């Protein structure tokens, strides 16, 4: 395959994809941005103007630093440039809520450029792949609508971080386990939310890298251990030195925030809450004296009291155990047969578990599994169908992030474009395949056999079709019919219906992935 | 079974065709699917551009084109049709009076209804002047988006499907590329969705008329072109080409007089329907007509890269002649420069020749007619983009120059960022990887190395001029120095371009006759 396309011409196509998306991202600069924009601006100011010992204790702004130290260092290095662009950006006090063009252009362009990391990650991951699958993967990752919405409109640096994750996965797939582990450790020091996949990494590396006889294995274990410790020392060392480590950890894990975010991420807890509501309603009807909890989920933030009327209260520890339990089949599989070819699936599955059962999950976390899953989406027809459904649902679940009317056509068109691209690409890949397979049945790898047994090409079943069609109905109801018929009554219903409906799809996807793994 | 087999054979063919094509995923289905994909992308780009400021945003008392369009909605919505073009106490024509034909007024009326139902404050008479709100801007932008999607996009689809069935040598990749070039023309997007205008409607109607002509439906074409003419009088730039092509075709039929009168009746009928409210008296018609031809504004405005404005550096036309003589001079110049291409079409009407004719006549109007605006370069650009597969490099060069000639205008509108982004997007799409190695070889032989060095130098010049315009201030004695330099550069290239395309059109008929002669032998 490499003979057909010399490397420079292949990377040219990837860079072309990136440049096209960069043009659209440039056009999106004046669009709405969330408070995360000010959060990141404040972090620039914080890391530039304050001594390291005060980074995690400063309270000038409510947007305190709550990412691990490498991200703070990253902001620090950006702030050096920002200072040259406009000194007011990095001013801790005068820069608060600073909204000049300079800061908007600077931060937006920094996100666009940091996406190069994602491009490199996906390039590493796909460079030895069959040309068609590779092209498709590039389309799926580089033009991901979720990243566009979260990073380039809402404002965050996920593209850059997911690029690290892809780099790490590519190292594991090539058998460079130590490098992969190192990159993952670095990633954890950028954003600790990625730690959900740590058990998978641990089991896989232990088994695949270290399980080579006693002496050699022990040597490797201590080597990889030393690498991880070194990374963490580089990150947290300075804060330990300043006696700040407890403060750092307190900032990074704010468990006081409650089980669900104001807008419920479409995960398992949505069903739990709904079940609680339904049960309390029924029991009250039956004459039991059920108290309506003071803190309600529909009202927004959750206080200390239990928000559940009937069902037991969920604690962070319980969610932690749930995540581990959900992960365990995958861990067992990884222990029994650590295959580099499956690692991307396992990591994606781990993030999915974290998303479904985790504590205070944000809908943006859906990107953590959608992007790695894009890598395996083109491997078989079943994967393609699953990914088609999942990426549409998860992208749709991001819609409430952009609630202003101005961005409405943009987010809708991003999703439609992505769906069309997936439909075109997958049907080209699999419908073509069925023809070419008839011609040459020489290669008999497992995947190809799978592909040929499933005739008919890329067509969604009627369940999938009607589910996706249902998304349209939910959207039309929430956007147009609900305000028209009910006005301001029951304002939480549109958002809640999005959560519930998307949670159905994501639960299905989780079960599907679980069945694939087992 | 037989059909099935045939399908498989074509499938195989497609696969051989796309063996090393990077666009396999975009072109595997029908052209309709690819068109859908590109048009959603084009709409996304348009929606993103519409986030940026419009002309005259926050700039009282006159604001800009945005306020003009909004004001027309206000006027058409609140006054009876008879009053629209009539200066009175309730309709002050000195404040953005309606100066486009009635179809624009009707379009304003429909859009005004839309605005009123969602944002009633944005269109009441008098009180809404200079109305600028978040919602108002959004709704106005959406009217342009929807007009684009409902008129321009289908017209382009119609054109592409007709054009490429008649053109035997098109590969699927070429067609897709052509669609992208048509739908993502940076100039049109910047003017319509950035600066704020509705060119997409008149241009879309024109493209529809062109598609109808290519598919031999002359009556539909005349209706569509008449509609375009009644949306913006600037569509008259294309009139000589339509006229000569249709006339040339009719003359070749059995009954030329009947054919001509059929077309004439259709045109007159369409006009009559559109102008109905003003047909009750000649006075009313003249009032409207005088609004459409604003001769009092002088032969040129600002720094448009046409003949009159550029040569005014040497001859002060406005001082040498009266407006009346200038009108005649410019009319003669325009007609004379149109004539060669018209004669060619009268003698040998052909589809390709018609497209060249459109380009030539609109270029001569842009260069020589009275009262041309920078934005009018959109009109020659349209046929150039229709011919993009025939003339890829000249098309790119013209797009570059057109953008450049509008740069000062777009700078004033604070649209530098979308300008840069769309320019980059256009260049990227134009040079899409894996696009037709065959054609680039052919065009290389057309282009001598001297010419490519020249264009390279000119690209460099224009790049430097962009930077200079953005960063430096002109000397105080010559405040419009940079504009004048940009205008000179663009004008010289436009003139060369006009010569080139005229020559091309004439060579076309020569070529076709030689081909015919060969066939006879």
Coordinates of C-alpha atoms in Angstrom, one line a residue, chain A:
Chain A
X1 CA 0.0 0.0 0.0
X2 CA 2.8 2.3 0.7
X3 CA 4.1 1.7 -2.8
X4 CA 0.9 3.0 -4.3
X5 CA 1.0 6.3 -2.4
X6 CA 4.3 7.8 -1.4
X7 CA 4.1 9.3 2.2
X8 CA 4.4 12.9 1.2
X9 CA 1.4 12.7 -1.2
X10 CA -0.7 11.0 1.5
X11 CA 0.1 13.5 4.1
X12 CA -0.7 16.2 1.6
X13 CA -4.3 15.0 1.5
X14 CA -4.5 15.0 5.3
X15 CA -3.1 18.5 5.4
X16 CA -5.6 19.5 2.8
X17 CA -8.5 18.1 5.0
X18 CA -7.0 20.0 7.9
X19 CA -6.7 23.3 6.0
X20 CA -10.3 23.1 4.7
X21 CA -11.5 22.6 8.3
X22 CA -9.2 25.4 9.4
X23 CA -10.8 27.8 7.0
X24 CA -14.3 27.0 8.4
X25 CA -12.9 27.3 11.9
X26 CA -11.5 30.8 11.0
X27 CA -14.9 31.8 9.8
X28 CA -16.4 30.7 13.1
X29 CA -14.2 33.0 15.2
X30 CA -16.9 35.5 15.9
X31 CA -19.4 32.9 16.9
X32 CA -20.8 32.4 20.4
X33 CA -18.3 31.2 23.0
X34 CA -19.1 29.9 26.5
X35 CA -17.7 30.9 29.8
X36 CA -14.9 28.4 29.1
X37 CA -13.4 31.1 26.9
X38 CA -13.0 33.4 29.9
X39 CA -11.9 30.4 32.0
X40 CA -9.0 29.7 29.6
X41 CA -8.2 33.4 29.3
X42 CA -8.0 33.7 33.1
X43 CA -5.7 30.7 33.2
X44 CA -3.4 32.5 30.7
X45 CA -3.3 35.4 33.0
X46 CA -2.9 33.3 36.1
X47 CA 0.0 31.3 34.9
X48 CA 1.7 34.3 33.4
X49 CA 1.4 36.8 36.2
X50 CA 1.4 34.7 39.4
X51 CA 4.2 32.6 40.9
X52 CA 3.7 28.8 40.5
X53 CA 2.9 28.4 44.1
X54 CA -0.2 30.5 43.8
X55 CA -1.6 29.0 40.6
X56 CA -4.0 26.6 42.4
X57 CA -4.9 28.8 45.3
X58 CA -5.7 32.1 43.5
X59 CA -9.3 33.2 43.8
X60 CA -9.4 36.4 41.7
X61 CA -11.9 34.9 39.4
X62 CA -14.5 32.2 40.1
X63 CA -12.8 30.3 37.2
X64 CA -10.1 28.7 39.2
X65 CA -7.5 26.5 37.7
X66 CA -8.8 22.9 37.9
X67 CA -6.8 21.1 35.2
X68 CA -3.6 19.2 36.0
X69 CA -0.2 20.9 35.9
X70 CA 0.8 20.1 32.4
X71 CA -2.2 22.0 31.1
X72 CA -1.2 24.9 33.3
X73 CA 2.3 24.7 31.8
X74 CA 0.7 24.7 28.4
X75 CA -1.3 27.8 29.2
X76 CA 1.9 29.3 30.6
X77 CA 3.7 28.8 27.3
X78 CA 0.7 30.2 25.4
X79 CA 0.7 33.2 27.7
X80 CA 4.2 34.1 26.6
X81 CA 2.9 34.7 23.1
X82 CA -0.3 36.3 24.4
X83 CA 1.7 38.8 26.2
X84 CA 3.3 39.9 23.0
X85 CA -0.1 40.1 21.2
X86 CA -1.8 42.2 23.9
X87 CA -0.5 42.5 27.5
X88 CA -4.0 43.0 28.8
X89 CA -4.9 39.4 28.0
X90 CA -2.5 38.1 30.7
X91 CA -3.4 40.7 33.3
X92 CA -5.0 39.0 36.3
X93 CA -7.2 41.9 37.4
X94 CA -7.6 44.2 34.3
X95 CA -8.1 41.3 32.0
X96 CA -11.2 39.9 33.7
X97 CA -14.0 39.4 31.2
X98 CA -11.7 41.0 28.5
X99 CA -13.5 40.6 25.2
X100 CA -11.4 42.6 22.7
X101 CA -10.7 41.2 19.2
X102 CA -7.1 40.5 20.1
X103 CA -8.0 38.0 22.8
X104 CA -10.7 36.4 20.7
X105 CA -8.4 36.0 17.7
X106 CA -5.5 34.8 19.9
X107 CA -7.4 32.1 21.7
X108 CA -9.4 30.9 18.8
X109 CA -6.3 30.6 16.6
X110 CA -4.4 28.9 19.3
X111 CA -7.1 26.2 19.3
X112 CA -7.0 25.9 15.5
X113 CA -3.2 25.5 15.6
X114 CA -3.2 23.1 18.5
X115 CA -5.4 20.8 16.4
X116 CA -2.3 20.0 14.4
X117 CA -1.6 17.6 17.3
X118 CA -4.8 15.8 16.4
X119 CA -3.8 15.7 12.8
X120 CA -0.4 14.2 13.6
X121 CA -2.0 11.7 15.9
X122 CA -4.4 10.5 13.3
X123 CA -1.6 10.4 10.7
X124 CA 0.5 8.2 12.9
X125 CA -2.4 6.0 13.6
X126 CA -3.4 5.5 9.9
X127 CA -0.2 5.6 8.0
X128 CA 0.0 1.9 7.4
X129 CA -3.6 1.4 6.7
X130 CA -5.4 0.6 3.4
X131 CA -5.9 3.8 1.5
X132 CA -9.7 3.8 1.5
X133 CA -10.1 3.1 5.2
X134 CA -7.5 5.7 5.9
X135 CA -9.1 8.4 3.8
X136 CA -12.4 7.7 5.6
X137 CA -10.9 7.9 9.0
X138 CA -9.4 11.3 8.2
X139 CA -12.7 12.5 7.1
X140 CA -14.3 11.3 10.3
X141 CA -11.7 12.6 12.7
X142 CA -10.5 15.8 11.1
X143 CA -14.0 17.0 10.2
X144 CA -15.6 15.8 13.3
X145 CA -18.6 18.0 14.0
X146 CA -18.4 17.3 17.8
X147 CA -14.9 18.8 17.9
X148 CA -16.0 21.7 15.8
X149 CA -18.9 22.5 18.2
X150 CA -17.0 21.9 21.5
X151 CA -13.6 23.3 20.5
X152 CA -14.2 26.0 17.9
X153 CA -17.5 27.4 19.0
X154 CA -18.0 26.5 22.6
X155 CA -14.3 26.8 23.2
X156 CA -12.0 24.1 24.6
X157 CA -8.7 22.4 23.7
X158 CA -10.1 18.8 23.2
X159 CA -8.6 18.4 19.7
X160 CA -5.1 18.8 21.1
X161 CA -5.7 16.4 24.0
X162 CA -7.4 13.8 21.8
X163 CA -4.4 14.1 19.5
X164 CA -2.2 12.9 22.4
X165 CA -4.6 10.0 23.1
X166 CA -4.4 9.0 19.4
X167 CA -0.7 9.2 19.5
X168 CA -0.6 7.0 22.5
X169 CA -2.9 4.5 20.8
X170 CA -0.8 4.5 17.7
X171 CA 2.3 3.7 19.7
X172 CA 0.5 0.8 21.4
X173 CA -0.8 -0.5 18.0
X174 CA 2.8 -0.5 16.7
X175 CA 4.0 -2.4 19.7
X176 CA 5.8 0.5 21.2
X177 CA 4.3 -0.1 24.6
X178 CA 6.6 2.0 26.7
X179 CA 6.1 5.1 24.5
X180 CA 2.4 4.5 24.5
X181 CA 2.4 4.4 28.3
X182 CA 4.5 7.4 28.6
X183 CA 2.3 9.5 26.3
X184 CA -0.8 8.4 28.2
X185 CA 0.9 9.4 31.5
X186 CA 1.6 12.8 30.0
X187 CA -2.0 13.0 28.8
X188 CA -3.2 12.3 32.3
X189 CA -1.2 15.3 33.5
X190 CA -3.0 17.4 30.9
X191 CA -6.5 16.5 31.7
X192 CA -7.3 14.0 34.5
X193 CA -10.7 13.1 33.0
X194 CA -8.8 10.8 30.6
X195 CA -7.9 8.6 33.7
X196 CA -11.0 6.5 33.0
X197 CA -9.0 4.5 30.6
X198 CA -6.1 4.0 33.0
X199 CA -7.3 0.5 34.2
X200 CA -7.3 -0.6 30.5
X201 CA -3.8 0.8 30.0
X202 CA -2.6 -0.8 33.3
X203 CA -3.9 -4.3 32.5
X204 CA -2.8 -4.1 28.9
X205 CA 0.7 -2.9 29.6
X206 CA 1.2 -5.2 32.5
X207 CA 0.2 -8.2 30.4
X208 CA 1.5 -7.2 27.0
X209 CA 4.7 -5.4 28.0
X210 CA 5.7 -6.7 31.4
X211 CA 4.6 -10.3 31.4
X212 CA 7.8 -11.7 29.9
X213 CA 9.3 -14.0 32.5
X214 CA 10.1 -13.0 36.0
X215 CA 13.4 -11.1 35.7
X216 CA 12.7 -9.5 32.4
X217 CA 9.2 -8.8 33.4
X218 CA 10.2 -7.2 36.6
X219 CA 12.8 -5.1 34.9
X220 CA 10.2 -3.9 32.4
X221 CA 7.7 -3.2 35.2
X222 CA 10.1 -1.1 37.1
X223 CA 11.1 0.7 33.9
X224 CA 7.6 1.6 33.0
X225 CA 6.9 2.5 36.6
X226 CA 9.9 4.8 36.6
X227 CA 8.7 6.5 33.5
X228 CA 5.3 7.1 34.9
X229 CA 6.7 8.3 38.2
X230 CA 9.0 10.6 36.3
X231 CA 6.2 12.1 34.3
X232 CA 4.1 12.7 37.4
X233 CA 7.1 14.2 39.2
X234 CA 7.6 16.6 36.3
X235 CA 4.0 17.6 36.6
X236 CA 3.4 17.7 40.3
X237 CA 6.9 18.0 41.7
X238 CA 7.0 21.8 41.7
X239 CA 3.7 21.8 43.6
X240 CA 4.9 19.3 46.2
X241 CA 8.0 21.4 46.6
X242 CA 5.8 24.5 47.3
X243 CA 3.6 22.4 49.6
X244 CA 0.6 23.0 47.4
X245 CA -0.2 19.4 46.5
X246 CA -3.3 19.1 48.6
X247 CA -4.7 22.3 47.2
X248 CA -4.0 21.0 43.7
X249 CA -5.9 17.8 44.3
X250 CA -8.8 19.6 46.0
X251 CA -9.2 21.8 42.9
X252 CA -8.9 18.9 40.5
X253 CA -11.6 16.8 42.1
X254 CA -14.5 19.0 43.1
X255 CA -16.9 16.2 44.3
X256 CA -19.2 18.8 45.8
X257 CA -20.7 19.3 42.3
X258 CA -23.3 16.7 42.3
X259 CA -24.2 13.6 40.2
X260 CA -25.5 15.3 37.1
X261 CA -24.6 18.5 35.4
X262 CA -27.3 21.2 34.9
X263 CA -28.0 19.7 31.5
X264 CA -28.0 15.9 32.0
X265 CA -25.4 14.2 30.0
X266 CA -27.2 11.3 28.2
X267 CA -26.1 8.5 30.5
X268 CA -27.3 5.8 32.8
X269 CA -28.2 8.2 35.6
X270 CA -30.9 9.8 33.5
X271 CA -32.8 6.6 33.7
X272 CA -32.1 6.4 37.4
X273 CA -33.5 9.8 38.0
X274 CA -36.5 9.2 35.8
X275 CA -37.2 5.9 37.6
X276 CA -37.0 7.7 40.9
X277 CA -39.5 10.3 39.7
X278 CA -41.9 7.7 38.4
X279 CA -41.7 5.6 41.6
X280 CA -42.3 8.5 43.9
X281 CA -45.2 9.6 41.8
X282 CA -46.7 6.1 41.9
X283 CA -46.1 5.7 45.6
X284 CA -47.6 9.0 46.4
X285 CA -50.7 8.1 44.4
X286 CA -50.9 4.9 46.4
X287 CA -51.0 6.9 49.6
X288 CA -47.4 6.6 50.9
X289 CA -46.0 9.8 52.4
X290 CA -43.1 10.5 50.1
X291 CA -41.4 13.8 50.6
X292 CA -40.5 15.8 47.6
X293 CA -36.8 16.4 47.8
X294 CA -35.7 20.0 48.3
X295 CA -33.0 19.8 45.7
X296 CA -34.4 18.9 42.3
X297 CA -32.5 17.9 39.2
X298 CA -34.6 20.0 37.0
X299 CA -33.7 23.1 38.9
X300 CA -30.0 23.1 38.2
X301 CA -27.3 22.7 40.8
X302 CA -27.6 20.2 43.5
X303 CA -26.9 20.8 47.1
X304 CA -26.0 18.5 50.0
X305 CA -29.4 16.9 50.5
X306 CA -30.3 13.8 48.6
X307 CA -32.2 14.6 45.4
X308 CA -33.8 11.2 45.3
X309 CA -37.2 10.6 46.8
X310 CA -37.3 6.8 46.7
X311 CA -34.1 5.3 45.3
X312 CA -30.9 5.3 47.4
X313 CA -28.6 8.2 47.1
X314 CA -25.7 7.9 44.6
X315 CA -22.3 8.7 46.0
X316 CA -19.0 9.3 44.1
X317 CA -17.7 6.0 45.4
X318 CA -20.8 4.1 44.1
X319 CA -20.2 5.6 40.6
X320 CA -16.6 4.7 40.8
X321 CA -17.5 1.1 41.5
X322 CA -20.1 1.1 38.8
X323 CA -17.5 2.2 36.3
X324 CA -15.1 -0.4 37.4
X325 CA -17.7 -3.1 37.2
X326 CA -18.8 -2.0 33.7
X327 CA -15.1 -2.0 32.7
X328 CA -14.3 -5.5 34.2
X329 CA -15.3 -7.6 31.1
X330 CA -13.0 -5.5 29.0
X331 CA -10.2 -5.8 31.6
X332 CA -10.5 -9.6 31.7
X333 CA -10.4 -9.8 28.0
X334 CA -7.4 -7.6 27.9
X335 CA -5.7 -9.7 30.5
X336 CA -6.4 -13.0 28.7
X337 CA -5.5 -11.9 25.2
X338 CA -3.8 -8.5 25.0
X339 CA -4.0 -7.8 21.2
X340 CA -2.7 -4.5 20.0
X341 CA -5.3 -4.5 17.3
X342 CA -8.1 -4.2 19.8
X343 CA -6.7 -1.6 22.1
X344 CA -8.5 1.3 20.4
X345 CA -11.8 -0.5 21.0
X346 CA -11.0 -1.1 24.6
X347 CA -10.0 2.5 25.3
X348 CA -13.1 3.8 23.6
X349 CA -15.2 1.3 25.6
X350 CA -13.5 2.5 28.9
X351 CA -14.4 6.1 28.1
X352 CA -17.9 5.0 27.3
X353 CA -18.2 3.4 30.7
X354 CA -16.9 6.5 32.4
X355 CA -19.4 8.5 30.4
X356 CA -22.4 6.3 31.3
X357 CA -21.8 5.7 35.0
X358 CA -19.4 8.5 36.0
X359 CA -19.9 11.2 38.6
X360 CA -20.8 14.7 37.3
X361 CA -20.3 13.8 33.7
X362 CA -20.4 16.5 31.1
X363 CA -21.9 15.9 27.7
X364 CA -18.6 17.1 26.1
X365 CA -17.0 13.9 27.4
X366 CA -18.8 12.1 24.6
X367 CA -15.9 13.2 22.4
X368 CA -13.5 10.9 24.4
X369 CA -15.1 7.8 22.9
X370 CA -16.4 9.1 19.6
X371 CA -13.0 10.1 18.3
X372 CA -11.2 6.8 19.2
X373 CA -14.1 4.9 17.9
X374 CA -13.7 6.6 14.5
X375 CA -10.5 4.7 14.1
X376 CA -12.3 1.3 14.2
X377 CA -15.4 2.5 12.5
X378 CA -14.2 1.4 9.0
X379 CA -13.0 -2.0 10.1
X380 CA -16.3 -3.8 9.4
X381 CA -19.8 -3.2 8.2
X382 CA -21.2 -3.7 11.7
X383 CA -18.7 -1.2 13.2
X384 CA -19.7 1.3 10.5
X385 CA -23.4 1.0 11.2
X386 CA -22.8 1.3 14.9
X387 CA -20.5 4.3 14.5
X388 CA -23.0 6.0 12.1
X389 CA -25.7 5.8 14.8
X390 CA -23.4 6.7 17.8
X391 CA -21.7 9.7 16.2
X392 CA -25.0 11.2 15.1
X393 CA -26.5 10.7 18.6
X394 CA -23.5 12.0 20.5
X395 CA -23.2 15.0 18.2
X396 CA -26.8 15.7 18.6
X397 CA -26.5 15.5 22.4
X398 CA -24.0 18.4 22.1
X399 CA -26.7 20.7 20.6
X400 CA -27.8 22.2 24.0
X401 CA -24.2 23.6 24.4
X402 CA -25.0 26.1 21.7
X403 CA -28.3 27.5 22.7
X404 CA -28.2 30.8 20.9
X405 CA -30.2 31.3 17.7
X406 CA -27.2 32.5 15.8
X407 CA -25.4 29.2 15.8
X408 CA -28.5 27.1 15.2
X409 CA -28.1 26.7 11.4
X410 CA -24.4 26.1 11.9
X411 CA -24.8 23.2 14.3
X412 CA -27.6 21.6 12.3
X413 CA -25.6 21.9 9.1
X414 CA -22.5 20.4 10.8
X415 CA -24.5 17.4 11.9
X416 CA -26.2 17.0 8.5
X417 CA -22.9 17.3 6.7
X418 CA -21.3 14.8 8.9
X419 CA -24.1 12.3 8.4
X420 CA -24.0 12.7 4.6
X421 CA -20.2 12.2 4.6
X422 CA -20.5 9.1 6.7
X423 CA -23.3 7.8 4.6
X424 CA -21.4 8.4 1.4
X425 CA -18.1 7.1 2.7
X426 CA -19.4 4.0 4.3
X427 CA -21.6 3.0 1.5
X428 CA -18.7 3.6 -1.0
X429 CA -16.4 1.5 1.1
X430 CA -18.8 -1.4 1.8
X431 CA -20.8 -1.4 -1.4
X432 CA -17.6 -1.3 -3.4
X433 CA -16.1 -4.0 -1.3
X434 CA -18.9 -6.5 -2.0
X435 CA -18.2 -6.1 -5.8
X436 CA -14.5 -6.3 -5.5
X437 CA -14.6 -9.2 -3.2
X438 CA -16.4 -11.3 -5.8
X439 CA -13.5 -10.6 -8.0
X440 CA -10.6 -11.5 -5.7
X441 CA -11.2 -13.9 -2.8
X442 CA -7.5 -14.3 -2.2
X443 CA -7.1 -12.5 1.0
X444 CA -8.8 -14.3 3.8
X445 CA -8.3 -12.3 6.9
X446 CA -10.9 -12.4 9.6
X447 CA -12.3 -9.0 8.8
X448 CA -12.7 -9.6 5.2
X449 CA -14.6 -12.8 5.8
X450 CA -16.9 -10.9 8.1
X451 CA -17.4 -8.3 5.4
X452 CA -18.3 -10.7 2.7
X453 CA -20.8 -12.6 4.8
X454 CA -22.8 -9.5 5.3
X455 CA -24.3 -8.8 1.9
X456 CA -26.3 -5.8 0.9
X457 CA -23.8 -3.1 1.8
X458 CA -24.3 -0.1 4.1
X459 CA -28.0 0.0 4.9
X460 CA -29.4 0.8 8.3
X461 CA -32.0 -1.5 9.7
X462 CA -35.5 -0.2 10.3
X463 CA -34.9 0.1 14.0
X464 CA -31.9 2.3 13.5
X465 CA -33.6 4.3 10.9
X466 CA -36.7 5.0 13.0
X467 CA -34.5 5.8 16.0
X468 CA -32.5 8.4 14.0
X469 CA -35.8 9.7 12.6
X470 CA -36.9 10.1 16.2
X471 CA -34.1 12.5 16.8
X472 CA -35.7 14.8 14.2
X473 CA -39.0 14.6 16.1
X474 CA -37.3 15.4 19.4
X475 CA -35.6 18.4 17.9
X476 CA -38.7 19.7 16.2
X477 CA -40.7 19.3 19.4
X478 CA -38.1 21.0 21.5
X479 CA -37.4 23.8 19.2
X480 CA -40.7 24.6 17.7
X481 CA -43.7 22.8 18.9
X482 CA -43.0 22.9 22.7
X483 CA -42.6 26.8 22.8
X484 CA -45.6 27.1 20.5
X485 CA -48.0 24.9 22.4
X486 CA -46.8 25.1 26.0
X487 CA -45.0 28.5 26.0
X488 CA -43.0 28.9 29.1
X489 CA -44.5 26.0 31.0
X490 CA -42.3 23.0 31.8
X491 CA -39.2 24.7 30.4
X492 CA -37.0 21.7 31.3
X493 CA -38.9 19.2 29.1
X494 CA -37.1 19.9 25.7
X495 CA -33.6 19.4 27.3
X496 CA -34.8 16.5 29.3
X497 CA -36.2 14.8 26.2
X498 CA -32.9 15.2 24.4
X499 CA -31.1 13.6 27.3
X500 CA -33.4 10.7 27.6
X501 CA -33.6 10.1 23.9
X502 CA -29.9 10.3 23.4
X503 CA -29.3 8.2 26.5
X504 CA -31.3 5.4 24.8
X505 CA -28.9 5.4 21.8
X506 CA -25.8 5.6 23.9
X507 CA -27.0 2.7 26.2
X508 CA -27.6 0.7 23.1
X509 CA -24.2 1.5 21.8
X510 CA -22.6 0.5 25.1
X511 CA -24.4 -2.9 25.1
X512 CA -23.3 -3.4 21.5
X513 CA -19.7 -2.6 22.3
X514 CA -19.8 -4.9 25.3
X515 CA -21.2 -7.7 23.2
X516 CA -18.4 -7.1 20.7
X517 CA -15.8 -7.3 23.4
X518 CA -17.1 -10.3 25.1

